[in-house]
PDB file of C-alpha atoms in Angstrom:
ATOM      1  CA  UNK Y   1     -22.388  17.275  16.504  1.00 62.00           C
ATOM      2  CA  UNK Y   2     -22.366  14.432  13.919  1.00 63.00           C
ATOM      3  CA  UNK Y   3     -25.207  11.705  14.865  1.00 64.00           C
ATOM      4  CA  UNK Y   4     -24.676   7.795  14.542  1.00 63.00           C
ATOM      5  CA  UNK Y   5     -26.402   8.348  11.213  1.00 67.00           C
ATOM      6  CA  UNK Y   6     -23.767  10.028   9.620  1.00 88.00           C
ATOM      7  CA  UNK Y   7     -20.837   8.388  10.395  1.00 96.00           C
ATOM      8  CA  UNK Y   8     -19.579   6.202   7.206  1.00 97.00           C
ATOM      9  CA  UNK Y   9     -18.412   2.169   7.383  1.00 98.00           C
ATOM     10  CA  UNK Y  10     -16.112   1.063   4.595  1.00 98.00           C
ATOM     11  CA  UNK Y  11     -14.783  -2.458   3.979  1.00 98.00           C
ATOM     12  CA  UNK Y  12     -12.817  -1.290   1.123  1.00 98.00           C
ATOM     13  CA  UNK Y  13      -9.021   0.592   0.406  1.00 98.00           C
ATOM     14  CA  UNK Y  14      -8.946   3.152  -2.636  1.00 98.00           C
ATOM     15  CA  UNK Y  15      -5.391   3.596  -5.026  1.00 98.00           C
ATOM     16  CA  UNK Y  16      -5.302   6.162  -7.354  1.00 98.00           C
ATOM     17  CA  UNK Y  17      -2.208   6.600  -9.738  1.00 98.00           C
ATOM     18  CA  UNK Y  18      -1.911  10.610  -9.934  1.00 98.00           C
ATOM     19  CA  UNK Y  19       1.262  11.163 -11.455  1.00 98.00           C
ATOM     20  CA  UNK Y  20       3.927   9.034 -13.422  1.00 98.00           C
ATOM     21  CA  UNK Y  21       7.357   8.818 -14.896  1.00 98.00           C
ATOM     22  CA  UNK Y  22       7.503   4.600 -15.219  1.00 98.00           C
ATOM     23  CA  UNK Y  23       8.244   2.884 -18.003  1.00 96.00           C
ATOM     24  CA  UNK Y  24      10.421  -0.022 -19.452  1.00 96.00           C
ATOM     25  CA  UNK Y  25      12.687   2.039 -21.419  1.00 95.00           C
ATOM     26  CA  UNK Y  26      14.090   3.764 -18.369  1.00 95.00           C
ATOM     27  CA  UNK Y  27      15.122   0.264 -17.374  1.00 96.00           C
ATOM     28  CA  UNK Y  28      17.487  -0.172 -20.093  1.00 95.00           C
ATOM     29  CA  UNK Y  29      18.949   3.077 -20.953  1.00 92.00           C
ATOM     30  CA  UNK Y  30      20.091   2.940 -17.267  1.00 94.00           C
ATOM     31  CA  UNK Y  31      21.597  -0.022 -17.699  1.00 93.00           C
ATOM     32  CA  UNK Y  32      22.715   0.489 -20.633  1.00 91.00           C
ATOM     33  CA  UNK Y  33      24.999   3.878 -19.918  1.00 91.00           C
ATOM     34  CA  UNK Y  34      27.761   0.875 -18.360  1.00 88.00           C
ATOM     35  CA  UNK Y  35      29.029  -0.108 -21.211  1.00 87.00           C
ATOM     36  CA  UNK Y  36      27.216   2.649 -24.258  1.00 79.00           C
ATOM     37  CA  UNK Y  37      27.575   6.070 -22.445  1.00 85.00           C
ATOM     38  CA  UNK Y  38      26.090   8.572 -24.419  1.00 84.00           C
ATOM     39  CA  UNK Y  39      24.619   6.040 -26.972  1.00 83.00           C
ATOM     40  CA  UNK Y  40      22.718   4.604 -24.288  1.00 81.00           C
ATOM     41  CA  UNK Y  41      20.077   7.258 -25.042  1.00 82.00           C
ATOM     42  CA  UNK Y  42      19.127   5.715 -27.896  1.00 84.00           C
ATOM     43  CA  UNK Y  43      16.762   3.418 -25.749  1.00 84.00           C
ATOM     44  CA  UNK Y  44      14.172   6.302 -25.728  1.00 79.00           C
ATOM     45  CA  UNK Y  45      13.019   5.641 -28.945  1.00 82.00           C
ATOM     46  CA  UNK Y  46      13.363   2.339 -28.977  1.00 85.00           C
ATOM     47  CA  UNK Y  47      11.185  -0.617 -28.363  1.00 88.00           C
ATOM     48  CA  UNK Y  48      11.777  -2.021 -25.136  1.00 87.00           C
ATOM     49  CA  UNK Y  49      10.244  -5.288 -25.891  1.00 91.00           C
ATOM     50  CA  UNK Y  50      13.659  -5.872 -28.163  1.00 88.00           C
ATOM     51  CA  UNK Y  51      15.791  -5.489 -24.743  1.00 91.00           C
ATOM     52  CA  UNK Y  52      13.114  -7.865 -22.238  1.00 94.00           C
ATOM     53  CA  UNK Y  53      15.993 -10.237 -21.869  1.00 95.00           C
ATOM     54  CA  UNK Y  54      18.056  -7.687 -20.565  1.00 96.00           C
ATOM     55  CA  UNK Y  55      15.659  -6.445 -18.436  1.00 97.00           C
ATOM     56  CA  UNK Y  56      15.053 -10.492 -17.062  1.00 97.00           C
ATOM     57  CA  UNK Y  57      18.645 -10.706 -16.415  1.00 97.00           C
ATOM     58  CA  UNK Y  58      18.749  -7.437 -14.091  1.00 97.00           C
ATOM     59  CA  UNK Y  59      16.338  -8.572 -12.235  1.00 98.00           C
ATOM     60  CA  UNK Y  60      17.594 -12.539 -11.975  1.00 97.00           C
ATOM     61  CA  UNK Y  61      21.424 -11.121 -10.793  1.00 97.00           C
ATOM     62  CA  UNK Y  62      20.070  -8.448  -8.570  1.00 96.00           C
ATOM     63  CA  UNK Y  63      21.352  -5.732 -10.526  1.00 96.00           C
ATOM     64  CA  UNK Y  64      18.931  -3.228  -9.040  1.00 97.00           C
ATOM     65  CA  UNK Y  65      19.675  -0.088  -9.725  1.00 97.00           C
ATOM     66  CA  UNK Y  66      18.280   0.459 -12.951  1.00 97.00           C
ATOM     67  CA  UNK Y  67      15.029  -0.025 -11.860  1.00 98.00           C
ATOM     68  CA  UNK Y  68      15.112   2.982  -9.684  1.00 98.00           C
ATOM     69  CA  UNK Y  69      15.121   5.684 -13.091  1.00 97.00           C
ATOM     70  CA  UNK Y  70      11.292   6.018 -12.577  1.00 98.00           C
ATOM     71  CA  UNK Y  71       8.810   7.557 -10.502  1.00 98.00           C
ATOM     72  CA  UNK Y  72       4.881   6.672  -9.191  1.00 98.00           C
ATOM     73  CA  UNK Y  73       2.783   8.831  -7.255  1.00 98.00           C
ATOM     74  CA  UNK Y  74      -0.451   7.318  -5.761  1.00 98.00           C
ATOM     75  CA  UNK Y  75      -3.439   8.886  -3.712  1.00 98.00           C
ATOM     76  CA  UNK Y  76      -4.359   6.247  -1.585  1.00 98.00           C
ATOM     77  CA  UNK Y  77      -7.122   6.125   1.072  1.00 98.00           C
ATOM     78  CA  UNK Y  78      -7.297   3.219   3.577  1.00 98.00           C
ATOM     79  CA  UNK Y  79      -7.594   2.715   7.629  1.00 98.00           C
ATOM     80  CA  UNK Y  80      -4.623   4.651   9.666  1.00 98.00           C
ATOM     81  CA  UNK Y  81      -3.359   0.873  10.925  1.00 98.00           C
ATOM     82  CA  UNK Y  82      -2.482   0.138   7.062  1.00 98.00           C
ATOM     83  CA  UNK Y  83      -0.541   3.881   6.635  1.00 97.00           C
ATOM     84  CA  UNK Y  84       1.358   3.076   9.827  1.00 96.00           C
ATOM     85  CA  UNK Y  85       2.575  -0.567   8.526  1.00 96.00           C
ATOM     86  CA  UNK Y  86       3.261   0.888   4.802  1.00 94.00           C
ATOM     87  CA  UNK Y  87       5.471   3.706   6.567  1.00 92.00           C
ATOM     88  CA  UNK Y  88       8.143   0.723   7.680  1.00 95.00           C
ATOM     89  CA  UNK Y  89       9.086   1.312   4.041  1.00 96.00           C
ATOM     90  CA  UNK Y  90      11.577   3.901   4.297  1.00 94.00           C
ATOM     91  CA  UNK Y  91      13.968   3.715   1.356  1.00 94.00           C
ATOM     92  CA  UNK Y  92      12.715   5.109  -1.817  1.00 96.00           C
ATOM     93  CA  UNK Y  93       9.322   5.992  -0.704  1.00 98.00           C
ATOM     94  CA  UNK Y  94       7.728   9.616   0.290  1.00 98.00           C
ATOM     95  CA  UNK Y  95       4.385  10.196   1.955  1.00 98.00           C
ATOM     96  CA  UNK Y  96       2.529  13.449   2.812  1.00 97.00           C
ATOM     97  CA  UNK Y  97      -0.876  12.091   4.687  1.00 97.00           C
ATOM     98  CA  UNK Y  98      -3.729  14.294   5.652  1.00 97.00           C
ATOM     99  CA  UNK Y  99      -3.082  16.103   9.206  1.00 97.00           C
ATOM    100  CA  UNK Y 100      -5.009  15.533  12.568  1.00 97.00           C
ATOM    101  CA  UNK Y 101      -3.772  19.002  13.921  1.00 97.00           C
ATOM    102  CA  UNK Y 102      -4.904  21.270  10.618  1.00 96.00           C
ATOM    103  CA  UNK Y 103      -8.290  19.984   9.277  1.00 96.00           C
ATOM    104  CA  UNK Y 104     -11.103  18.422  11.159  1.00 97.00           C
ATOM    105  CA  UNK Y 105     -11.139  14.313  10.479  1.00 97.00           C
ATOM    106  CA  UNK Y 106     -14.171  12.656   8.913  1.00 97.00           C
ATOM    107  CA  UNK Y 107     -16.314  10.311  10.391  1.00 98.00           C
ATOM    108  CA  UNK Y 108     -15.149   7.431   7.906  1.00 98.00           C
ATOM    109  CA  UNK Y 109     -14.504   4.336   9.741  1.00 98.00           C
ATOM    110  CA  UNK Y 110     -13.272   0.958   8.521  1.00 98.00           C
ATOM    111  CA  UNK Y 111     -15.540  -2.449   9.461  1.00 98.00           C
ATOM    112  CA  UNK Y 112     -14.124  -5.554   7.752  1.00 97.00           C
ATOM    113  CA  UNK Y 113     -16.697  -7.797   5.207  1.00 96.00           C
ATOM    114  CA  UNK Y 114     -17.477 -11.139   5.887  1.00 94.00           C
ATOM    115  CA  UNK Y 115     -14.810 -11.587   3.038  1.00 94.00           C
ATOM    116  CA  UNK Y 116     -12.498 -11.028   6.058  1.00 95.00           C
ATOM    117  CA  UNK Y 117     -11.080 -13.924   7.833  1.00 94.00           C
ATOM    118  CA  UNK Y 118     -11.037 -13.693  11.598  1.00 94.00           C
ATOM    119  CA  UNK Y 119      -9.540 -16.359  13.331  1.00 93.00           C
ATOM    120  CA  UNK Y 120      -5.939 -16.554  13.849  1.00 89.00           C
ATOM    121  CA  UNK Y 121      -4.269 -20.395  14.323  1.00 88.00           C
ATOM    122  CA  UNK Y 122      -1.448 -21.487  15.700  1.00 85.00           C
ATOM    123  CA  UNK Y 123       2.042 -19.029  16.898  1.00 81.00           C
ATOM    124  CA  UNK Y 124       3.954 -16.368  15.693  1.00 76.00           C
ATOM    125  CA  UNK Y 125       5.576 -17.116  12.426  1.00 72.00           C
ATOM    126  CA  UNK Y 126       3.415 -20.621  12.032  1.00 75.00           C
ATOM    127  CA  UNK Y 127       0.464 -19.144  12.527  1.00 80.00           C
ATOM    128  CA  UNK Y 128      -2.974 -18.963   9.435  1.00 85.00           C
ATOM    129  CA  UNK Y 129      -5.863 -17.124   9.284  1.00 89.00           C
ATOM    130  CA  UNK Y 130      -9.335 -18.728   8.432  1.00 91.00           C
ATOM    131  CA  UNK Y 131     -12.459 -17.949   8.378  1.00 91.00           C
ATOM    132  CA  UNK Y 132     -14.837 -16.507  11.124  1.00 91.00           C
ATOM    133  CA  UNK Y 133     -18.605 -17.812  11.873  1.00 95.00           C
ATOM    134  CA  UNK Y 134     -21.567 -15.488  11.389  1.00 95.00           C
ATOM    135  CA  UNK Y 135     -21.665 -14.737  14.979  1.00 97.00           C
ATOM    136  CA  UNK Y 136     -17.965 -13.626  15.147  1.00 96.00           C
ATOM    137  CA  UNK Y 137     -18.892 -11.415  11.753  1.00 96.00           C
ATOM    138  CA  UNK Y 138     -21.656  -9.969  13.704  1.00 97.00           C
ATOM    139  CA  UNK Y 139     -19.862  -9.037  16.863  1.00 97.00           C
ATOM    140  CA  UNK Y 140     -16.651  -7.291  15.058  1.00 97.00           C
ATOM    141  CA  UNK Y 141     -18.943  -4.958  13.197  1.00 97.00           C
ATOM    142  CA  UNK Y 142     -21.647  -4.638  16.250  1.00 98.00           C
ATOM    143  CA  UNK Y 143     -18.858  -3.332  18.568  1.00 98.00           C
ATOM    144  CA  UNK Y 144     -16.646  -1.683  16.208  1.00 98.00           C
ATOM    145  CA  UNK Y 145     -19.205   0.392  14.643  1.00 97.00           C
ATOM    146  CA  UNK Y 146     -20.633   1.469  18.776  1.00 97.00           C
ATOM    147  CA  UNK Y 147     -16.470   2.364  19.490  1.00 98.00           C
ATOM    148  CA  UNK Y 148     -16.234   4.120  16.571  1.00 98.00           C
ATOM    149  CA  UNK Y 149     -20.110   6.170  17.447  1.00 97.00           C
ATOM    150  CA  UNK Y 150     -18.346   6.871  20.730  1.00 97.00           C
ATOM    151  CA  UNK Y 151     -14.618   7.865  19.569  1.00 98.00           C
ATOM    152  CA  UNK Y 152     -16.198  10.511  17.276  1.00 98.00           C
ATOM    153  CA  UNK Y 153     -18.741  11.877  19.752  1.00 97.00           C
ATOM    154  CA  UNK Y 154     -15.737  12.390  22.071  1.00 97.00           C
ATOM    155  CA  UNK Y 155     -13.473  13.781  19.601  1.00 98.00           C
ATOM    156  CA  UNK Y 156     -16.761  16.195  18.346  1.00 97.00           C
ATOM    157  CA  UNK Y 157     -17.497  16.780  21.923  1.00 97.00           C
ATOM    158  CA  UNK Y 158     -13.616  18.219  22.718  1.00 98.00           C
ATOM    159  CA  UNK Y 159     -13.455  20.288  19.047  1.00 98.00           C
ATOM    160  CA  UNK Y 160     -17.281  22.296  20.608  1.00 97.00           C
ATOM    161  CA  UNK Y 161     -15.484  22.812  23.843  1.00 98.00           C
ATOM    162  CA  UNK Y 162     -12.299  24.457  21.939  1.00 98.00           C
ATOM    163  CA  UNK Y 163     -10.105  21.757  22.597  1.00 98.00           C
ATOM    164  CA  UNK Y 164      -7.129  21.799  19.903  1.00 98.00           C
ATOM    165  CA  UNK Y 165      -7.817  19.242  16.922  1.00 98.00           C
ATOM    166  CA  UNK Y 166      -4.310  18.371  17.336  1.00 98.00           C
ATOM    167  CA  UNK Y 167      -5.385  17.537  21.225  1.00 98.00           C
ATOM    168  CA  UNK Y 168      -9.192  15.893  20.005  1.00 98.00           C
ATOM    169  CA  UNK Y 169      -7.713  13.261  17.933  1.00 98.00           C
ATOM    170  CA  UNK Y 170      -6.316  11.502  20.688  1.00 98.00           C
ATOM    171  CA  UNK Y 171      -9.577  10.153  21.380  1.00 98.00           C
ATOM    172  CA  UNK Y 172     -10.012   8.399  17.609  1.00 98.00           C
ATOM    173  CA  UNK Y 173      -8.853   4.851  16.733  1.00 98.00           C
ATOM    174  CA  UNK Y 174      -6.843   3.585  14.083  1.00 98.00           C
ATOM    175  CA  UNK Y 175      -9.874   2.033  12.528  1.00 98.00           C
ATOM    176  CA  UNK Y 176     -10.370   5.776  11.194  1.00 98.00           C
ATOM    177  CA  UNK Y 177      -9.901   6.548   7.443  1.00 98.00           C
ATOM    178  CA  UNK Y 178      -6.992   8.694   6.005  1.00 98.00           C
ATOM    179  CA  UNK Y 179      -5.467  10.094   2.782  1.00 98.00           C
ATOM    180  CA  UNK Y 180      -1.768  10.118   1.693  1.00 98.00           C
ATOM    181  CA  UNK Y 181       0.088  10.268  -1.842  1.00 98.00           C
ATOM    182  CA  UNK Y 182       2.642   7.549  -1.804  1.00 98.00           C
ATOM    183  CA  UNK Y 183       5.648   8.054  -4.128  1.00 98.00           C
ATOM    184  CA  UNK Y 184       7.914   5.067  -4.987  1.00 98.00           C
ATOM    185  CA  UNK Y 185       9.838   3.781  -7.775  1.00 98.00           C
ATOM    186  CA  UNK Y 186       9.724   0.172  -9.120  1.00 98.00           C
ATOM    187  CA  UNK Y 187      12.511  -0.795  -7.264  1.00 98.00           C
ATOM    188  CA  UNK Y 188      11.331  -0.007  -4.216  1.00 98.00           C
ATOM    189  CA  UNK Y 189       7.867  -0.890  -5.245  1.00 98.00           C
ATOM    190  CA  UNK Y 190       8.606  -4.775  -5.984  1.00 98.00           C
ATOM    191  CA  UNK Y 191      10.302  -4.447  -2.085  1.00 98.00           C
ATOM    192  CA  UNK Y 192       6.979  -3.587  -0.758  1.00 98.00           C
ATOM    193  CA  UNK Y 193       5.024  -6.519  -2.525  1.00 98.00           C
ATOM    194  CA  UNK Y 194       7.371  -9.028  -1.736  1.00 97.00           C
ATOM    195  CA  UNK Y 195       6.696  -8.158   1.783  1.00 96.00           C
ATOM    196  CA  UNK Y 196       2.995  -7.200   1.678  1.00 97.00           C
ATOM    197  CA  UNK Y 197       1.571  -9.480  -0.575  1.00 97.00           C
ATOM    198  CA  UNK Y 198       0.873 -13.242  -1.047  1.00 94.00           C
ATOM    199  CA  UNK Y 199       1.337 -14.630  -4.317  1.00 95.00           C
ATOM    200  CA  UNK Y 200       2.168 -18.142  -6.050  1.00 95.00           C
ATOM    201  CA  UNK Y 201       4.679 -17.382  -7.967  1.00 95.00           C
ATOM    202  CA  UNK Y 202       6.819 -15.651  -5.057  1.00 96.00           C
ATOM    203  CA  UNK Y 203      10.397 -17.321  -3.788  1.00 96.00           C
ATOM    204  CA  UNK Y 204      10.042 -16.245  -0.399  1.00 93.00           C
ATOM    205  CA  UNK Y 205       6.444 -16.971   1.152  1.00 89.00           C
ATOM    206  CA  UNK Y 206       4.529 -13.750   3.073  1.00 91.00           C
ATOM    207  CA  UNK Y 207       2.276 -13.267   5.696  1.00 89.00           C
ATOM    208  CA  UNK Y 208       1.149  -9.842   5.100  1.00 93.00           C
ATOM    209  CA  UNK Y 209      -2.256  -8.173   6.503  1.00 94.00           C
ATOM    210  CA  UNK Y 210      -5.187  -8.294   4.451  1.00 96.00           C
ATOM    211  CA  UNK Y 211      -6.064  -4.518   4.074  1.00 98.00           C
ATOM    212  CA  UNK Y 212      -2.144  -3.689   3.486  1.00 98.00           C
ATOM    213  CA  UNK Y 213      -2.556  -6.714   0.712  1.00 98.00           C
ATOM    214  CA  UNK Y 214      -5.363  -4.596  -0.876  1.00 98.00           C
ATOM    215  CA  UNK Y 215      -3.426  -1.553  -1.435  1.00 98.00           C
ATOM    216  CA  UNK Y 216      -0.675  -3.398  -2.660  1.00 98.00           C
ATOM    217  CA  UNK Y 217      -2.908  -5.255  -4.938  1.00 98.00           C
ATOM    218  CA  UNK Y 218      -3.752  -2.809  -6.481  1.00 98.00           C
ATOM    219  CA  UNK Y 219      -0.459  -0.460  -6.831  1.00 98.00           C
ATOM    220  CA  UNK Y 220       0.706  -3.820  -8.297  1.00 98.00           C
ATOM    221  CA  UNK Y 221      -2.146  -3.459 -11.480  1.00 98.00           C
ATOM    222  CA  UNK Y 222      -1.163   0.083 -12.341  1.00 98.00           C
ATOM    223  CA  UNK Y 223       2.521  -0.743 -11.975  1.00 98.00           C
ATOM    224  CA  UNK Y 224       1.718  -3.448 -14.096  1.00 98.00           C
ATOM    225  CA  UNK Y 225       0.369  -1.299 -17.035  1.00 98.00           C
ATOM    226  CA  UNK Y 226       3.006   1.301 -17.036  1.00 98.00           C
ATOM    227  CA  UNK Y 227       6.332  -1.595 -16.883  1.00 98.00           C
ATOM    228  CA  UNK Y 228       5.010  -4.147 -18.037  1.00 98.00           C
ATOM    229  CA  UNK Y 229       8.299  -6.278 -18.946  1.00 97.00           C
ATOM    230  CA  UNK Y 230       9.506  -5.256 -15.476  1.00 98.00           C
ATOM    231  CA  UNK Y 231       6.414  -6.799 -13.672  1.00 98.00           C
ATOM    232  CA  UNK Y 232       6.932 -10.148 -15.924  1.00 98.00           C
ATOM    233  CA  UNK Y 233      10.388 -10.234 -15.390  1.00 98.00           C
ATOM    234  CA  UNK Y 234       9.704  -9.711 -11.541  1.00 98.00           C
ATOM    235  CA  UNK Y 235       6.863 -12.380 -11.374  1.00 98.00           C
ATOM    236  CA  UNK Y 236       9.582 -14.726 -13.455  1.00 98.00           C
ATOM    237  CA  UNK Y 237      12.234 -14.681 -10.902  1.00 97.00           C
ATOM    238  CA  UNK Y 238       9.872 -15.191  -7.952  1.00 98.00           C
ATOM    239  CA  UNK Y 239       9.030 -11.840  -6.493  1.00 98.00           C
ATOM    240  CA  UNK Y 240      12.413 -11.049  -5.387  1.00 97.00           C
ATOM    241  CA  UNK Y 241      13.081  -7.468  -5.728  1.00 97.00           C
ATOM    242  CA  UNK Y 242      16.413  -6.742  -7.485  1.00 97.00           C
TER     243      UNK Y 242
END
């Protein structure tokens, strides 16, 4: 049985780009294949920087289809609340997450920093989040960190007694840490952070939640690096995905 001792508190989300086929120049030679056919494989070789107009005005008219010639593949690791919001995204996503009924779950457990805000004010689409007192700090990490000590005991207890892992889990909470690649392309990418992230430069305001946010932040950075003229033309036209 694993004692209170052992059990691991995070604050954080990890996002590790493991595999990728993303770069401007798939941008343009699918666009270009309209009106160049063959020719438009010249693009390959070229520099896309000569075409970033191009690429602005595809993603200003909504022509979005271009951006889908690519492919990222992240490892991400963050609470099981943030895998069951990102799984809303449907269309040009696939995820494979770690399984409850074949392996035996770690005692990883998420307990927000003081970073964190707490409060919610006001109603449902008005409302803001600010920030929570030291008490209020104290008592979300007091009782989460107990729950989670006595979800895992359970779940521990049921796995020594035979109990199916597939039956155990039941007892766990969604505070609990798991593993998934995440594969996207840009298109559907820039969807996700104009939902999931706040940012200044975006058209249409969002209210996303903060540990979602941090994953997206940082898919966002290595998107960033490999399409770069993509992510400027994207922060341009106000977040809007094409």
């Amino acid at each position: 049985m694993t004692s209170p001792e052992s059990l691991t508190f995070r604050s954080d989300v990890t996002v590790e780009l493991v595999k990728s086929s993303a770069s401007d120049a798939d941008v343009l030679f699918a666009a270009r294949v309209s009106t160049a056919g063959e020719q438009s494989l010249a693009e390959l070789s070229k520099d896309p920087e000569r075409s970033k107009g191009l690429i602005n005005y595809l993603m200003r008219d909504r022509h979005g289809s271009p951006f889908e010639h690519n492919s990222m593949t992240f490892f991400i690791s963050a609470p099981i609340f943030v895998f069951r919001e990102f799984m809303r995204h449907r269309v040009g996503w696939s995820y494979n997450e770690e399984s409850g009924r074949y392996r035996e779950l770690q005692p990883v457990f998420y307990v927000p920093d003081t970073s964190r805000k707490l409060v919610q004010q006001g109603r449902p689409g008005k409302y803001e989040f600010v920030e929570g007192t030291a008490a209020q700090h104290a008592a979300v990490s007091d009782t989460l960190r107990e729950s989670y000590e006595q979800a895992y005991t359970a779940y521990q207890k049921m796995l020594a007694e035979g109990v199916a892992r597939e039956v155990a889990r039941a007892a766990l909470p969604v505070g609990l840490y798991s593993s998934m690649y995440a594969t996207c392309n840009a298109r559907s990418l820039m969807h996700f952070l104009g939902l999931r992230t706040q940012h200044e430069l975006a058209k249409v305001p969002s209210f996303p939640q903060r540990e979602i946010e941090m994953v997206g932040e940082k898919m966002e950075a290595e998107w960033a690096g490999l399409m770069p003229l993509t992510h400027a033309a994207y922060n341009a036209n106000g977040r809007v995905a094409p």
